[in-house]
PDB file of C-alpha atoms in Angstrom:
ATOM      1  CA  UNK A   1      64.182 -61.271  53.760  1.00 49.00           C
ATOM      2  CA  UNK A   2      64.900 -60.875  50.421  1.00 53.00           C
ATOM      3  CA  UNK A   3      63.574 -60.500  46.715  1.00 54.00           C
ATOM      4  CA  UNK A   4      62.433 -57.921  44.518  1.00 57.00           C
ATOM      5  CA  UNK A   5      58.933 -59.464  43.410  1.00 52.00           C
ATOM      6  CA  UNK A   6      55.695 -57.594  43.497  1.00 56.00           C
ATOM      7  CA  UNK A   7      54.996 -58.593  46.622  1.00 55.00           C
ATOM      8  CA  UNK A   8      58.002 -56.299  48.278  1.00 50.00           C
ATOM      9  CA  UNK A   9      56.789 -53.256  46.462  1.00 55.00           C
ATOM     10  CA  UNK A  10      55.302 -50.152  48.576  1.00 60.00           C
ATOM     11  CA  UNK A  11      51.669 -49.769  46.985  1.00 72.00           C
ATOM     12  CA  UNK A  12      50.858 -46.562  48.634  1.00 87.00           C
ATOM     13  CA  UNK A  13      54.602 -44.378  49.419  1.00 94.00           C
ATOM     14  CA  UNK A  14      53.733 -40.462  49.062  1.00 95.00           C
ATOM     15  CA  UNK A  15      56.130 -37.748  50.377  1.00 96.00           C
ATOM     16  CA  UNK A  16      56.395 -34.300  50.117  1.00 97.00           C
ATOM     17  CA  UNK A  17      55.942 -30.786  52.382  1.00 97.00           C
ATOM     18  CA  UNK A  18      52.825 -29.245  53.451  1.00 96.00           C
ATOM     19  CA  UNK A  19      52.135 -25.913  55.173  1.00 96.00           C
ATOM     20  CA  UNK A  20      51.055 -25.532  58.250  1.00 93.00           C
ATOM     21  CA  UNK A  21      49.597 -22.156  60.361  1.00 90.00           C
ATOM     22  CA  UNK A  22      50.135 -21.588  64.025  1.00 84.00           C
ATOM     23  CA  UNK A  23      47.442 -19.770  65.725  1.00 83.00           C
ATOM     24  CA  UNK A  24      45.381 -19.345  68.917  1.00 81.00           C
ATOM     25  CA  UNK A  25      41.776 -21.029  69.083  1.00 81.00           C
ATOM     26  CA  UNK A  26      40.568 -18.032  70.820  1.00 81.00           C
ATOM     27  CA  UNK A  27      42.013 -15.229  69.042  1.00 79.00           C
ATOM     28  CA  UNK A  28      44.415 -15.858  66.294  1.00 79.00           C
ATOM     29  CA  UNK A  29      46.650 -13.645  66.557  1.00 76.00           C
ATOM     30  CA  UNK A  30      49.840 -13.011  63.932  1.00 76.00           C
ATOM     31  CA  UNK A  31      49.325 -16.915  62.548  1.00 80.00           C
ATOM     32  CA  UNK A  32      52.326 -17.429  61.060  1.00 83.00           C
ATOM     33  CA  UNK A  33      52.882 -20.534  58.656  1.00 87.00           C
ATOM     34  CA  UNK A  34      56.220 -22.539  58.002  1.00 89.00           C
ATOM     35  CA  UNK A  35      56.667 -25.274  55.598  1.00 93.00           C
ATOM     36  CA  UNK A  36      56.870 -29.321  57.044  1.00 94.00           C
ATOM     37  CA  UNK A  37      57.940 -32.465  55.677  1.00 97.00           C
ATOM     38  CA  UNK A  38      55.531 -35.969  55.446  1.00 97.00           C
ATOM     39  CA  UNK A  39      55.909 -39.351  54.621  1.00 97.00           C
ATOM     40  CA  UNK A  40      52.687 -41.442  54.025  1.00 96.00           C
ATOM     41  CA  UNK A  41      53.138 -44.980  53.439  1.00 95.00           C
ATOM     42  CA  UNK A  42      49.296 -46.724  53.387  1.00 93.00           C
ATOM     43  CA  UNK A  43      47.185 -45.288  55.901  1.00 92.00           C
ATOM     44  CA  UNK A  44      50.164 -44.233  57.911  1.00 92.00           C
ATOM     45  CA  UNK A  45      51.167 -40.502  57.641  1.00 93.00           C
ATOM     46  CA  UNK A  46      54.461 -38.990  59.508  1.00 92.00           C
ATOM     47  CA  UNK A  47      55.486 -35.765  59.595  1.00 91.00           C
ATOM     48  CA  UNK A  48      57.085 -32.783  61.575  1.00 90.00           C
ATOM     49  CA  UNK A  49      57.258 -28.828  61.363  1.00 89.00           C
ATOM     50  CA  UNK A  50      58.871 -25.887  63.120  1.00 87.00           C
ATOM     51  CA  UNK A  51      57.957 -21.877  63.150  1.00 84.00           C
ATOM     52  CA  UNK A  52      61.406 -20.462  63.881  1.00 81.00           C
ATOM     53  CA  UNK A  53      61.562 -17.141  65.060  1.00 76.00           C
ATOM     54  CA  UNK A  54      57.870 -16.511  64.883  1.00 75.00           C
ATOM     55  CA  UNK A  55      55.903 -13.197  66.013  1.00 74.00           C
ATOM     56  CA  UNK A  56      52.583 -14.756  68.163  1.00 72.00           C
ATOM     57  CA  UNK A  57      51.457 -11.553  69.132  1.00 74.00           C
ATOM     58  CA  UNK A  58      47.815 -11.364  69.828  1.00 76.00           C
ATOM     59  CA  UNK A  59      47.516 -14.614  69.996  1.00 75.00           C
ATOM     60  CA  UNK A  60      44.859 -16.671  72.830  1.00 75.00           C
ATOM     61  CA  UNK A  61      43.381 -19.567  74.088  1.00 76.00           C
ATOM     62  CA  UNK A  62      44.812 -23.431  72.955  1.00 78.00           C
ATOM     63  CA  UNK A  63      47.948 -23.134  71.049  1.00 79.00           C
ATOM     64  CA  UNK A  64      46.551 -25.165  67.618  1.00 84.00           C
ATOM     65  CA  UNK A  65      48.615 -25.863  64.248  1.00 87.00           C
ATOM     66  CA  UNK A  66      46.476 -26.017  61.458  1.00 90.00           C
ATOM     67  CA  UNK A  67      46.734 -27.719  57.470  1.00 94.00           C
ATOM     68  CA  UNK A  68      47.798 -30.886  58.391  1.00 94.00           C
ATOM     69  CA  UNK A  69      47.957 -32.448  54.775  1.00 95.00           C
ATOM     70  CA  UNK A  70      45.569 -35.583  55.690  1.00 95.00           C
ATOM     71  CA  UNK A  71      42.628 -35.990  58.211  1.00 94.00           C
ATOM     72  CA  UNK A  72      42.917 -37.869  60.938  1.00 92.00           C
ATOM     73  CA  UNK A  73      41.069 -41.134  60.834  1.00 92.00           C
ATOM     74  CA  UNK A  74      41.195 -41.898  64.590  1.00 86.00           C
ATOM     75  CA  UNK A  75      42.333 -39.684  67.333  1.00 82.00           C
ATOM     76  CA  UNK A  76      45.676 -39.226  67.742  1.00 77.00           C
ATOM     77  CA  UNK A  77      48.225 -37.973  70.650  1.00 69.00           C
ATOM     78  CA  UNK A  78      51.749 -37.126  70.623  1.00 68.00           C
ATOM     79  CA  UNK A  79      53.726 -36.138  72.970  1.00 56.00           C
ATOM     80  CA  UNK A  80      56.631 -33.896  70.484  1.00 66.00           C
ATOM     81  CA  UNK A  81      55.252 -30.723  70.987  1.00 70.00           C
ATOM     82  CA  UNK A  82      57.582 -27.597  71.337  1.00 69.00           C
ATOM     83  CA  UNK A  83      57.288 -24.603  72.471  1.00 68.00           C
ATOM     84  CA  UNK A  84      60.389 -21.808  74.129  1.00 68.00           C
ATOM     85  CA  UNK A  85      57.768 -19.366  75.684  1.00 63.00           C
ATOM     86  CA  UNK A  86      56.217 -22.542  77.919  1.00 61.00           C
ATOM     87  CA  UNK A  87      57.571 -22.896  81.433  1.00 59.00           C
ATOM     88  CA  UNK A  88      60.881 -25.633  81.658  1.00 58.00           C
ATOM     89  CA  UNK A  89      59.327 -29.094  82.910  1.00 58.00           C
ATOM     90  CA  UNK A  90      55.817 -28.621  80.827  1.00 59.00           C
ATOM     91  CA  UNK A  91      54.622 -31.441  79.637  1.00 58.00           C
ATOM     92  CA  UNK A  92      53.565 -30.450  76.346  1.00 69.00           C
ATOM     93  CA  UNK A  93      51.349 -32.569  73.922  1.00 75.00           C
ATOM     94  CA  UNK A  94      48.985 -32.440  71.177  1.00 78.00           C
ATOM     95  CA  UNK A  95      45.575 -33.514  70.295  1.00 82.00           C
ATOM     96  CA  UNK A  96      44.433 -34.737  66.841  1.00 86.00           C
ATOM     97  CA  UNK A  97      40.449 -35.548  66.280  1.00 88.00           C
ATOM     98  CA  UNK A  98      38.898 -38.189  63.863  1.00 90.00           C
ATOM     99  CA  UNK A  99      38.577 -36.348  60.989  1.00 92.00           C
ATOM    100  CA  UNK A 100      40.714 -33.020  61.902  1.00 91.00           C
ATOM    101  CA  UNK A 101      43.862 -31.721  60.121  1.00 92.00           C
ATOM    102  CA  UNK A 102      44.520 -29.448  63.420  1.00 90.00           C
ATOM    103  CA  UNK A 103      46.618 -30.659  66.187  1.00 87.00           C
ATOM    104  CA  UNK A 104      45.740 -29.060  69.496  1.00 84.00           C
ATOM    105  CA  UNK A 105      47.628 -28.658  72.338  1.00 78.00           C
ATOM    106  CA  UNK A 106      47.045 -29.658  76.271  1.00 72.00           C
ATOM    107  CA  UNK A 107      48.990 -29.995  79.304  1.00 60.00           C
ATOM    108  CA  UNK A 108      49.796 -33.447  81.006  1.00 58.00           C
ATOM    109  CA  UNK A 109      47.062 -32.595  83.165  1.00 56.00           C
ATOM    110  CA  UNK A 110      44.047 -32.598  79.973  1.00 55.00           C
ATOM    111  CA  UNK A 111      44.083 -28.455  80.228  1.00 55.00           C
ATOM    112  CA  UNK A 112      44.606 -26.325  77.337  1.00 58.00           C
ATOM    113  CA  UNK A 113      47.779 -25.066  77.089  1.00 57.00           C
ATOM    114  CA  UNK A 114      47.627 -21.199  76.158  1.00 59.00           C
ATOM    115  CA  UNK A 115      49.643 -19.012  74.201  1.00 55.00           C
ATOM    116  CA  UNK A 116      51.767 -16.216  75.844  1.00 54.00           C
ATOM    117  CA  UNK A 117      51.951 -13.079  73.770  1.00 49.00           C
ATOM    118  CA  UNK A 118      54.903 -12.596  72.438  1.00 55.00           C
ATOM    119  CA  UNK A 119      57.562 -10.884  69.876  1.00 58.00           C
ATOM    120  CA  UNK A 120      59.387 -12.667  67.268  1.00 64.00           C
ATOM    121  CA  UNK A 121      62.662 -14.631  68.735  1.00 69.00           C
ATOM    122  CA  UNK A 122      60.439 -17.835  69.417  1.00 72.00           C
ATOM    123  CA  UNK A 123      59.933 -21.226  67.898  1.00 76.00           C
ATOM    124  CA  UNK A 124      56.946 -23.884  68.436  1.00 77.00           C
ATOM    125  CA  UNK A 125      56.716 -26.998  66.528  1.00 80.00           C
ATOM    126  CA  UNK A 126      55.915 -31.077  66.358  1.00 82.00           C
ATOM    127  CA  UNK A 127      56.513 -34.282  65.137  1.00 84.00           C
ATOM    128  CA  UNK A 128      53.183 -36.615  64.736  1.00 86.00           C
ATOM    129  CA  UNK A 129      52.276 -40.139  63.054  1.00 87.00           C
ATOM    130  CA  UNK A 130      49.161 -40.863  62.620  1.00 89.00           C
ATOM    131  CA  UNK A 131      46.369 -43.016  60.449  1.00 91.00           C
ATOM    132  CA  UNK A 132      44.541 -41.537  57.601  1.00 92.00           C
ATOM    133  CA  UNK A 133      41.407 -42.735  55.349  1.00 86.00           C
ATOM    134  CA  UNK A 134      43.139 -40.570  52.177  1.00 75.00           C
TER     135      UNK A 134
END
């Protein structure tokens, strides 16, 4: 399409990495953080994260990832959650509130999905897009 007026520029184009905590909602256990990537263009925010060889020990209840770097302006759902300590064929997604910057996880089913305690050796993570008021 062409051009390089005004009207082709991004207004609103913010990247950058954010850090993000994984934890249990019941107990929180070892809540270890990694470092993600994001792209926000407009209201539009994308990005992704992965713990690698993180210690979960101690951790219970939902399996949530906190410090999203934008609230959520409508509630979200992906389905590009990751875990190696869930059972092969789990359907894995997570939930994102109006207003939250913590993505929680459920089953295909609507049930929490729960953290196993575990050693270090394991890896969780997720890709999300979602709309933000920021």
């Amino acid at each position: 399409l062409g051009g390089t007026g005004a009207a082709n520029k991004l207004d609103d184009y913010e990247s950058g990495t954010w850090t993000g905590t994984l934890a249990g909602e019941t107990t929180a256990g070892a809540s270890p953080t990694a470092s993600g990537t994001y792209v926000k263009v407009g209201a539009v925010v994308s990005l992704s994260i992965k713990f690698v060889n993180v210690d979960i020990t101690g951790a219970a209840g939902r399996l949530n990832i906190t410090g999203l770097p934008f609230a959520c302006s409508h509630e979200a759902v992906t389905g590009s959650l990751w875990n190696n300590r869930l059972p092969v064929g789990t359907a894995y997604r997570g939930f994102l509130a109006a207003g939250a910057t913590t993505v929680k996880s459920f089953d295909g089913d609507g049930a929490s999905v729960n953290f196993e305690s575990s050693g270090a050796g394991n890896y969780s993570g997720f890709a999300l897009t979602y709309r933000t008021n920021a």
